[in-house]
Coordinates of C-alpha atoms in Angstrom, one line a residue:
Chain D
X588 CA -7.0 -2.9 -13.7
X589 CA -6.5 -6.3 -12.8
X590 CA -6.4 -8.4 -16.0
X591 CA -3.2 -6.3 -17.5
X592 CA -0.8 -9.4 -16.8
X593 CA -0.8 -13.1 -17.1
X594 CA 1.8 -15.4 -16.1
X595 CA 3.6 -15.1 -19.5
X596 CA 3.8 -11.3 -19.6
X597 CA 4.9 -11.1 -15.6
X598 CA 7.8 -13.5 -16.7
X599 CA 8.4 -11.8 -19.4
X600 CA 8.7 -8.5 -17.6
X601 CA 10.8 -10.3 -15.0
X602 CA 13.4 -11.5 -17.4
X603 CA 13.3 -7.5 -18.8
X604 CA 14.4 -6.2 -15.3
X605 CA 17.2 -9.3 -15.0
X606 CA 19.0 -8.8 -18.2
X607 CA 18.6 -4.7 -18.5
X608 CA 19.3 -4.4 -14.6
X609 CA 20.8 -7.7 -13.5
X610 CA 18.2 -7.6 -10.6
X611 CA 16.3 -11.3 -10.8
X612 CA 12.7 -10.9 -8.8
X613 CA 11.9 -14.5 -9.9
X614 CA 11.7 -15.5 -6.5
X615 CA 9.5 -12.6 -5.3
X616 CA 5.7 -13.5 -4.8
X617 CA 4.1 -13.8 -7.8
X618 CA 0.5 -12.2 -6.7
X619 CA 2.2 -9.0 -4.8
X620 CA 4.5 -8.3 -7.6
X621 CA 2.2 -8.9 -10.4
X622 CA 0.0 -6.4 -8.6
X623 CA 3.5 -3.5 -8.6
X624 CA 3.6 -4.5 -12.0
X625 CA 0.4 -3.8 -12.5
X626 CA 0.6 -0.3 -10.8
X627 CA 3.7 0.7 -12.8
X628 CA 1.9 0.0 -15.6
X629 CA -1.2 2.3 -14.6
X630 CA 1.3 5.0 -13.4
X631 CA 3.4 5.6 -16.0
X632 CA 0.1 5.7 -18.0
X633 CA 1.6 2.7 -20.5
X634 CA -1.5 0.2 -22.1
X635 CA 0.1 -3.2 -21.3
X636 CA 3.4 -5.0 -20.4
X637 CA 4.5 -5.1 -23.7
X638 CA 5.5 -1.2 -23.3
X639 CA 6.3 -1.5 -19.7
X640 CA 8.3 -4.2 -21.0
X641 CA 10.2 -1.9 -23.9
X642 CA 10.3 1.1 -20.9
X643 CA 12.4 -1.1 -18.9
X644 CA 15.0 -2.2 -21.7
X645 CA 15.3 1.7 -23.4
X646 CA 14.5 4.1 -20.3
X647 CA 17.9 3.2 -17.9
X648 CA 16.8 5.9 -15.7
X649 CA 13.5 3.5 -15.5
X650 CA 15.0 1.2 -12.9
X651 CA 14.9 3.3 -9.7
X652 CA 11.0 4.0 -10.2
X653 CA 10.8 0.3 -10.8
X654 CA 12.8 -0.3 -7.7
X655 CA 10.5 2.0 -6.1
X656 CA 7.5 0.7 -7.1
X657 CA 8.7 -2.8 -5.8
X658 CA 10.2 -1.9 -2.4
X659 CA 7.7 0.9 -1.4
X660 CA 5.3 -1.6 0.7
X661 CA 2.7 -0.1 3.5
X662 CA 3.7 -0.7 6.7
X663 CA 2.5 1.5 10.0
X664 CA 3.9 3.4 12.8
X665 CA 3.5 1.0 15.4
X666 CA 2.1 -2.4 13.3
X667 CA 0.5 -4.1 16.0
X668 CA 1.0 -2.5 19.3
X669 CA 1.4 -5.2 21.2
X670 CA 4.6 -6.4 19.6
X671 CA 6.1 -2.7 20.7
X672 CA 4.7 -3.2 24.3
X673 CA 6.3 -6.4 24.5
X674 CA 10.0 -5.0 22.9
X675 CA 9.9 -2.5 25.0
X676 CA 9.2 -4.3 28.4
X677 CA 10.3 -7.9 28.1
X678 CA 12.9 -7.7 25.0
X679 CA 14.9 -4.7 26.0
X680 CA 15.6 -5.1 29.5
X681 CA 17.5 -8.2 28.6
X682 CA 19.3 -6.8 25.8
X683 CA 20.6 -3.6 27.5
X684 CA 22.6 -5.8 29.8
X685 CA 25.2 -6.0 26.6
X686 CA 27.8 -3.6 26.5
X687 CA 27.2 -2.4 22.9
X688 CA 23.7 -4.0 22.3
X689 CA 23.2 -3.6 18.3
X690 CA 19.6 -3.6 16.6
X691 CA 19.5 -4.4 13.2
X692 CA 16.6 -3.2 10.6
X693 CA 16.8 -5.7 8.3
X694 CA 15.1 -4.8 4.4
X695 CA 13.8 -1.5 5.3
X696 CA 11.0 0.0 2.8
X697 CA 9.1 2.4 4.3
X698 CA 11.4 3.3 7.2
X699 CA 8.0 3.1 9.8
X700 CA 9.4 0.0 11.4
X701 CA 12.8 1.6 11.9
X702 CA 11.1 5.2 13.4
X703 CA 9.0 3.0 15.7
X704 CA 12.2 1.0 16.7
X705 CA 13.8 4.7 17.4
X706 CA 11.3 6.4 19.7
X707 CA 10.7 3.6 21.5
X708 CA 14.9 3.4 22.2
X709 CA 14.3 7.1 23.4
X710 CA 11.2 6.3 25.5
X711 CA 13.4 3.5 27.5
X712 CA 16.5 5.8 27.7
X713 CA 18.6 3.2 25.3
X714 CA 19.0 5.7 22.5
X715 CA 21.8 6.3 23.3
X716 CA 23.5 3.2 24.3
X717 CA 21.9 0.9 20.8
X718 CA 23.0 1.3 17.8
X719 CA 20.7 0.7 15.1
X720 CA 21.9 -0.9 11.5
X721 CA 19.0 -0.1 9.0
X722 CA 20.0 -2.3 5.9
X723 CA 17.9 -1.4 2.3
X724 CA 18.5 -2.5 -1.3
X725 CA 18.9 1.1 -3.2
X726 CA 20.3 4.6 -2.7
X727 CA 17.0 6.2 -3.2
X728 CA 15.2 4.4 -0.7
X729 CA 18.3 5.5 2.1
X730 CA 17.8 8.9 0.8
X731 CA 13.8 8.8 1.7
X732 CA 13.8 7.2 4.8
X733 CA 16.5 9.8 5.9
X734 CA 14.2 12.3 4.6
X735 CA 11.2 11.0 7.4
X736 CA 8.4 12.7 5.2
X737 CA 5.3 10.5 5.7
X738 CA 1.3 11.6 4.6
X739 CA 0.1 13.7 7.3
X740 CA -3.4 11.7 6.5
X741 CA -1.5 8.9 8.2
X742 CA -1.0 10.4 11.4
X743 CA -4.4 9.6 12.9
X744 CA -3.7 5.7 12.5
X745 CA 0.2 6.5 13.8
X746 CA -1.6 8.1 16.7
X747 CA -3.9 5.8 17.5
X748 CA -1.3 2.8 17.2
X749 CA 0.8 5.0 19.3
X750 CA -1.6 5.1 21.9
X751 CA -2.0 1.3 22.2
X752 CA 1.8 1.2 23.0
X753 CA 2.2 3.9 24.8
X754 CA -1.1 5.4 26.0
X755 CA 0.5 8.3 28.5
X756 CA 2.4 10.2 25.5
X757 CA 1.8 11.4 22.3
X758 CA 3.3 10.7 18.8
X759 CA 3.1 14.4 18.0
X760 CA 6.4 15.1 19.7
X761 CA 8.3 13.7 17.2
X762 CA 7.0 15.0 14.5
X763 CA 6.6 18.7 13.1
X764 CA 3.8 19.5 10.4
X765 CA 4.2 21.3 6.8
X766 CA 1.4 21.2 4.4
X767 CA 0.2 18.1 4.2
X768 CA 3.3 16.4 5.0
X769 CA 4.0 15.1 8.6
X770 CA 8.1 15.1 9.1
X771 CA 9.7 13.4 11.5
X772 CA 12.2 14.8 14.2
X773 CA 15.9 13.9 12.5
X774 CA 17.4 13.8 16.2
X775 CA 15.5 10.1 16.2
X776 CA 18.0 9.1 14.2
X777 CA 21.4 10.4 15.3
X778 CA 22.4 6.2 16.2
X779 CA 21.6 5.0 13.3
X780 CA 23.9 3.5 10.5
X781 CA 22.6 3.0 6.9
X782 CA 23.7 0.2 5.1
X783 CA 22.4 -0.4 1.1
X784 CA 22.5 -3.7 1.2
X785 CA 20.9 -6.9 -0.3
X786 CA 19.4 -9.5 2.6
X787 CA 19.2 -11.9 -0.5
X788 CA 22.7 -12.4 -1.1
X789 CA 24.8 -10.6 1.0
X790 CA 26.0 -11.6 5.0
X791 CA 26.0 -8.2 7.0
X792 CA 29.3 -7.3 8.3
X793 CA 28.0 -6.8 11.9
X794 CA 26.6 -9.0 14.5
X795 CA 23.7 -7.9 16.4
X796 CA 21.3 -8.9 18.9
X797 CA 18.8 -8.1 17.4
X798 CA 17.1 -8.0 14.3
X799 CA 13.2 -6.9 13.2
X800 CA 12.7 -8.7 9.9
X801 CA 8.8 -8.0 9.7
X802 CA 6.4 -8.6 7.1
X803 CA 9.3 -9.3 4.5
X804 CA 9.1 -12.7 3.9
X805 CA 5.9 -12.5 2.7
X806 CA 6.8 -11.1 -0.4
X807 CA 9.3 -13.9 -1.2
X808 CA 8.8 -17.5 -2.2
X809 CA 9.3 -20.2 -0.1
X810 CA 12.6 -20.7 -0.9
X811 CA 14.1 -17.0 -1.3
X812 CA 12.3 -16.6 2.3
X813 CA 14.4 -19.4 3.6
X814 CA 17.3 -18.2 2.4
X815 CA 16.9 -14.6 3.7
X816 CA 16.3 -16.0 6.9
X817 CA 19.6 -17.9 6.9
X818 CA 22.0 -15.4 5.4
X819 CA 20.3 -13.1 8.5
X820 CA 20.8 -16.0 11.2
X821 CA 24.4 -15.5 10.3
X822 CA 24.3 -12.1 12.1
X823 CA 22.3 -12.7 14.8
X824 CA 24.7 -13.4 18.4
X825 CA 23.5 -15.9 20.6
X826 CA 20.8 -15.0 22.8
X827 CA 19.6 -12.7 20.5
X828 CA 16.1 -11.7 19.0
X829 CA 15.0 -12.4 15.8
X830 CA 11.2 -10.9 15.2
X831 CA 9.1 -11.5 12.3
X832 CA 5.7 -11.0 11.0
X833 CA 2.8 -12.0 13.4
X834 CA 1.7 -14.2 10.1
X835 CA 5.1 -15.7 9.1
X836 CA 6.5 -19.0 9.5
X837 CA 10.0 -19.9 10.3
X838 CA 11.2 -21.4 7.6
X839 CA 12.3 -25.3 7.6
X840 CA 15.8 -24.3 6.2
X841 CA 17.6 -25.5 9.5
X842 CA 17.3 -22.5 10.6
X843 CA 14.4 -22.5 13.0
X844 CA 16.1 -24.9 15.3
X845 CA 18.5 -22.5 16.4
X846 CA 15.8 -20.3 18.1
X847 CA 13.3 -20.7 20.8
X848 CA 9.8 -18.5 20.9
X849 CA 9.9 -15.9 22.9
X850 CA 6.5 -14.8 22.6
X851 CA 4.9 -16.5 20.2
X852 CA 2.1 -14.8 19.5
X853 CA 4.6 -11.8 19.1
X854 CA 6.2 -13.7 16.4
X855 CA 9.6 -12.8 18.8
X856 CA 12.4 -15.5 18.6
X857 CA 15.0 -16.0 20.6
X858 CA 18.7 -18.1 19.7
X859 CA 20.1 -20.5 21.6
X860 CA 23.1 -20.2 23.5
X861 CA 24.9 -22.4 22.2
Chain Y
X1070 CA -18.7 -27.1 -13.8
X1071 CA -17.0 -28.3 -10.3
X1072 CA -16.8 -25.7 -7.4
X1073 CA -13.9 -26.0 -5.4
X1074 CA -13.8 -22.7 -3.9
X1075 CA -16.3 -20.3 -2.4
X1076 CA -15.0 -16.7 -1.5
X1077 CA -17.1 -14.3 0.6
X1078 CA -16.6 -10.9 0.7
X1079 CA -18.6 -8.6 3.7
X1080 CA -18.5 -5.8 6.0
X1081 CA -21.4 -4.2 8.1
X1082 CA -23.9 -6.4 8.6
X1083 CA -22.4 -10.0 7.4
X1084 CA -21.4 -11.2 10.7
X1085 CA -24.5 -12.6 11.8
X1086 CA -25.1 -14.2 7.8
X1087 CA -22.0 -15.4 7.9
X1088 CA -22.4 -17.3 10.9
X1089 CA -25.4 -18.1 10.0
X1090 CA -24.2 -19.8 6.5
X1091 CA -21.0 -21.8 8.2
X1092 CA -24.1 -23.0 11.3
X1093 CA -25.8 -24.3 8.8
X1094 CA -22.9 -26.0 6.6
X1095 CA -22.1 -30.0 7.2
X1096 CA -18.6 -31.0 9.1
X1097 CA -18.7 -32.6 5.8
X1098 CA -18.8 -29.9 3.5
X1099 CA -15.6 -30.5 1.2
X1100 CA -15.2 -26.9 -0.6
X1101 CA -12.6 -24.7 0.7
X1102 CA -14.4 -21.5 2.0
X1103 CA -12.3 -18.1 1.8
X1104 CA -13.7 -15.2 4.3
X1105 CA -13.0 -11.7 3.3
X1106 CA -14.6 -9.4 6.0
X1107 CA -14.1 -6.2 6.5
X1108 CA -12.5 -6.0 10.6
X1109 CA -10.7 -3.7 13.0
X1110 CA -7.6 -3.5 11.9
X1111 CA -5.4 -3.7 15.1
X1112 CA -7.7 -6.5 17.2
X1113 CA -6.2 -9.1 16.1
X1114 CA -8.0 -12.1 18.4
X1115 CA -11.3 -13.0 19.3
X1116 CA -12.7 -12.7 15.6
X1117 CA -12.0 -16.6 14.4
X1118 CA -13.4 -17.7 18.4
X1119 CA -16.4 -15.9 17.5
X1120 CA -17.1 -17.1 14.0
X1121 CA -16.4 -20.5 15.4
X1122 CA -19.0 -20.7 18.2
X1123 CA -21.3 -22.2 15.6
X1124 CA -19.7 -23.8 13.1
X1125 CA -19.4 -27.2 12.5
X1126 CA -16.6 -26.6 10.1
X1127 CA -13.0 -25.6 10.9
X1128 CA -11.8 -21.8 10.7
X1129 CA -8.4 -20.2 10.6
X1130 CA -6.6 -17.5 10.1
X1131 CA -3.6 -18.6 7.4
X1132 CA -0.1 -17.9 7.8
X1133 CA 1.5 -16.6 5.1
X1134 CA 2.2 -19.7 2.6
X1135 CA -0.1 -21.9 4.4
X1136 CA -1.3 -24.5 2.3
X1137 CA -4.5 -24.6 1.5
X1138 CA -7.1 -27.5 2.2
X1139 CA -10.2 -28.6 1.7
X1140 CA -13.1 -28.3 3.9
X1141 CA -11.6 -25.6 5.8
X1142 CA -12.9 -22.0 6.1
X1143 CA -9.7 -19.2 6.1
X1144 CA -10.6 -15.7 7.7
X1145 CA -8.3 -12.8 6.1
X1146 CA -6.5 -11.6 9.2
X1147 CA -6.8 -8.3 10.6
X1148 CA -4.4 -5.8 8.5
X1149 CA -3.5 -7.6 5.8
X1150 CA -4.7 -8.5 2.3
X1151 CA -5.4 -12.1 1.4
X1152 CA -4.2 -14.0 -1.6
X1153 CA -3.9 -16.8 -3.2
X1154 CA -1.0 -18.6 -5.1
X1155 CA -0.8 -20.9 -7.8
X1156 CA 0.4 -24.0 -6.3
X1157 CA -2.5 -23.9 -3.8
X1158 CA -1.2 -21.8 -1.0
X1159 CA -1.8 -18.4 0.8
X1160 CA -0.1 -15.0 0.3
X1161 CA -0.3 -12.2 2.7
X1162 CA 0.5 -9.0 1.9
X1163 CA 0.5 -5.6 3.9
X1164 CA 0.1 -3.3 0.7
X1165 CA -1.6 -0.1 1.0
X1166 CA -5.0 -0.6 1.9
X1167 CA -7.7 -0.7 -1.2
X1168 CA -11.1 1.2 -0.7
X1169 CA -9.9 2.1 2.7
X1170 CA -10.0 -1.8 3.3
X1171 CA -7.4 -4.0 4.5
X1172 CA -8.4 -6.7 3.8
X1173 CA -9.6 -5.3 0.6
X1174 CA -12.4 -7.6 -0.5
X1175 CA -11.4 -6.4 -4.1
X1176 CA -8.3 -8.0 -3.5
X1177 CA -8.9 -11.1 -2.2
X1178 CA -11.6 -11.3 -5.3
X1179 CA -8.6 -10.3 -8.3
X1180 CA -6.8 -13.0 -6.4
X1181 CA -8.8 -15.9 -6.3
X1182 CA -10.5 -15.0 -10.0
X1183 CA -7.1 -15.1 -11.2
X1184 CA -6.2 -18.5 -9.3
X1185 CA -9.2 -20.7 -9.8
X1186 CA -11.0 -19.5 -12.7
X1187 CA -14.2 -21.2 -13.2
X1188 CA -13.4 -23.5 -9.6
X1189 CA -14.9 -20.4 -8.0
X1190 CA -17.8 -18.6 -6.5
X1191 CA -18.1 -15.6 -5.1
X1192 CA -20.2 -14.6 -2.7
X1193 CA -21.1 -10.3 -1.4
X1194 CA -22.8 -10.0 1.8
X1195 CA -24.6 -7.2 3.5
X1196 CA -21.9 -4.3 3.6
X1197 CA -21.6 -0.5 4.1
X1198 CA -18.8 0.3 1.0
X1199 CA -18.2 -0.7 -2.3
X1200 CA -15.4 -3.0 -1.7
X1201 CA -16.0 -6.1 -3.6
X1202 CA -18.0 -4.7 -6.8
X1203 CA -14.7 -4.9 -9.2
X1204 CA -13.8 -8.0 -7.5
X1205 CA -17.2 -9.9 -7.9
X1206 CA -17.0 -8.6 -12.0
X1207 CA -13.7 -10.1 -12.0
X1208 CA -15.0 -13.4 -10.5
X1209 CA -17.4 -13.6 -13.5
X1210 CA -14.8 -12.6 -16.2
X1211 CA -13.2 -15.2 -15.0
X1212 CA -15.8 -17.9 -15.5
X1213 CA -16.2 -18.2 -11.6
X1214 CA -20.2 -18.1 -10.5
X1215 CA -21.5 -15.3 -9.2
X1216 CA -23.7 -14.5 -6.3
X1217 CA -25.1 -11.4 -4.2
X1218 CA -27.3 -11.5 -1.4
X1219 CA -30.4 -10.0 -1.7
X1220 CA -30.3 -6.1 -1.1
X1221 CA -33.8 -6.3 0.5
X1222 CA -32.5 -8.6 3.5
X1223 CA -28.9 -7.0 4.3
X1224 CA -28.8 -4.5 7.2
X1225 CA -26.4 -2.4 5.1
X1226 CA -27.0 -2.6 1.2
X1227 CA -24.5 -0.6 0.1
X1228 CA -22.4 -3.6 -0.9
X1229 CA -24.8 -5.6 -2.8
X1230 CA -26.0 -2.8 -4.5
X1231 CA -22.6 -1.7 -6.1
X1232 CA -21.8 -5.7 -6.9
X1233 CA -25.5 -6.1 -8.5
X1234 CA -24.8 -2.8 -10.7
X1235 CA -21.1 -3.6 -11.9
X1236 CA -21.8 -7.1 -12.5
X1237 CA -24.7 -9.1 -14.3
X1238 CA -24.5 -11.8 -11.1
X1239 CA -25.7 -15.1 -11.3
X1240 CA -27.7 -15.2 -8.3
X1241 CA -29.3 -12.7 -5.7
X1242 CA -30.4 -14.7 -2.8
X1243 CA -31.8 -14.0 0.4
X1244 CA -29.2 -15.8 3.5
X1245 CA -31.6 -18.8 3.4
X1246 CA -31.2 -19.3 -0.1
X1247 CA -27.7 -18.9 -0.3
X1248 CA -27.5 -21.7 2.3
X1249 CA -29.9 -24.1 0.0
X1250 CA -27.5 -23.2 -2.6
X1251 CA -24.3 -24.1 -0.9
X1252 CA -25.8 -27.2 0.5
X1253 CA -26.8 -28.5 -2.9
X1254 CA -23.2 -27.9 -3.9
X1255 CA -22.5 -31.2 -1.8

């Protein structure tokens, strides 16, 4: 399964998806993405890029489950604890002293991240007052994060991630069970404003004091990381957050001077004031 | 054929070899040394300290795009797959896990076969699933040297069985051996 694609045929997919679609994922990781090609490939039961390669430029239709196959990455419920523990106790506090404190969700995939952000809003009584901007690349992926159908098989780990933040309540009252699918409450999402949007290219039209950009960069390049990071800086008001993966770097675009750790081993940032 | 890089996939049972290998390694020792161990996913400290008690040489836990050097040993952090980039950097990745693994051993393995070729040996350690097999197969399709410790000697053999029946491997070596080996790499 491994040996389906060498650096050729991945650019030669690449430039398939750019002219058919006019989406260019040349500055995307090459060893994640070479492994979504690789699944596509496997999934739509083709025998090599070649005719993954001739299903992208005849099949139009083709492109969402392409999209899909490149944005749907596995994050968790409550990724690291710890982070949550410290959002909730030392990051919040000082952002609920703004009058309209704004959270932004910046690339969502899975919509984990953004369902964590939410109950832990409703745990500290700010649901109400924060508004949450969730900002993804396609139509399809608003749709299914809207949706909050996860794989009930993933509620043990939830759970128990869960339980590291929060150890006196349990996950299980936000979500209802059906088969083998676990859904989650809608309600934890009644303050929250989709966006399909592109952090590559595009500045958001809001400012916000807060954005959770985890465990994105990492499936960039160096230098389509850095320029994420600065199209996002943009948006974020002074003495704001900006979190990111607990294994990311800060670029070197210029923009990491503008921040201060917050908690560094949090991977939390915090802007200057000035 | 010049080794440069020495990946070492393991789960139950490695700890102690593993420590073992890097006690018994030179501060010297100038190949780059890739750890793929099977860990608790959310503890996400104390692993690297306790790896490092013994060894001479120094370990990390990369950062995503981390470059990467020689005579350094890089753990795959807890939660996340490891990879490696042409150019001579780290990848992380939080795709769904592989074998129930993340850090999939499997992956790391693709990774690294696919990167340095026949710069490569990989190494599977005591372990109690079959994480690693394809990878270690993959390591020898790519000319990369390939190496299994002994089934006899691991506490769990589950892992070294399922590498020795996928792949013809080079060498099946007790943890002693497997240190002669590595030293005479020098």
């Amino acid at each position: 399964m491994n040996d389906f694609i060498g650096i050729v045929d991945f650019r030669n997919i690449i430039k398939a998806i750019n002219e058919t679609h006019g989406l260019d994922l040349s500055d995307f990781a090459f060893t994640s993405l070479k492994r979504r090609f690789e699944r596509l490939i496997i999934l739509n039961n083709l025998n090599s890029s070649e005719e993954l390669i001739e299903k992208i430029r005849k099949e139009k239709n083709f492109f969402e489950i392409i999209m899909d196959a490149i944005l749907v990455d596995e994050t968790e419920m409550f990724r690291d604890p710890s982070m949550w523990r410290e959002l909730r106790d030392k990051v919040l506090p000082l952002l609920a002293s703004n009058s309209s404190p704004k959270i932004w969700v910046a690339c969502a995939t899975s919509g984990e991240e953004l369902l964590s952000l939410a109950i832990v809003l409703r745990e500290s009584n700010l649901d109400e007052k924060v508004n949450i901007i969730v900002t993804t690349i396609s139509e399809n992926n608003i749709y299914r994060i809207k949706r909050g159908i996860y794989d009930s098989r993933k509620i043990e780990l939830y759970d128990a991630n869960y339980r590291r933040y929060n150890p006196n309540n349990e996950l299980s009252k936000y979500f209802s069970i059906s088969g083998n699918r676990m859904i989650m409450s809608q309600a934890l999402l009644q303050n929250t404003e989709f966006i399909k949007h592109c952090t590559y290219f595009d500045e958001l039209p809001a400012k916000v004091n807060l954005v959770l950009y985890r465990n994105k960069m990492i499936y960039f390049n160096q230098s389509l990381a850095g320029l994420t990071v600065k199209m996002i800086d943009k948006s974020v008001l002074p003495g704001g957050f900006f979190i990111i993966g607990i294994k990311e770097f800060f670029d070197d675009s210029g923009v990491k001077g503008n921040y201060i750790p917050f908690n560094k081993t949090e991977s939390i940032y915090r802007k200057r004031n000035s | 054929m010049i080794y440069r890089y020495i990946i070492i996939g393991g789960s139950a049972g490695s700890f102690q070899i593993v420590t073992k290998i890097l006690s018994a390694l030179p501060k010297s020792f100038n190949k780059t040394i890739f750890l793929c161990l099977h860990r608790l996913k959310h503890v996400r400290s104390g692993f690297v300290e306790a790896l490092s008690i013994k060894s001479n040489i120094q370990i990390l836990e990369p950062y995503d795009k981390e470059h990467i050097k020689p005579g350094k040993v890089y753990l795959a952090p807890a939660n996340y797959h490891m990879y490696f980039e042409l150019g001579n950097y780290m990848a992380l990745s939080t795709e769904e896990p592989v074998n129930h693994s993340r850090p999939s051993i499997d992956l790391s393995f693709f990774s690294a076969a696919f990167t340095f070729k026949n710069n490569l040996i990989g190494i599977i350690l005591s372990g109690a699933n079959k994480d690693g097999a394809l990878g270690l197969k993959n390591i020898k399709d790519n000319g990369g040297l390939t190496v299994v410790q002994d089934p006899a000697e691991c506490q769990v053999k589950t892992m070294t069985t399922a590498a020795i029946q996928t792949t013809k491997v080079d060498y099946i070596l007790t943890s002693d051996q497997i240190i002669n080996f590595l030293l005479k790499l020098e």
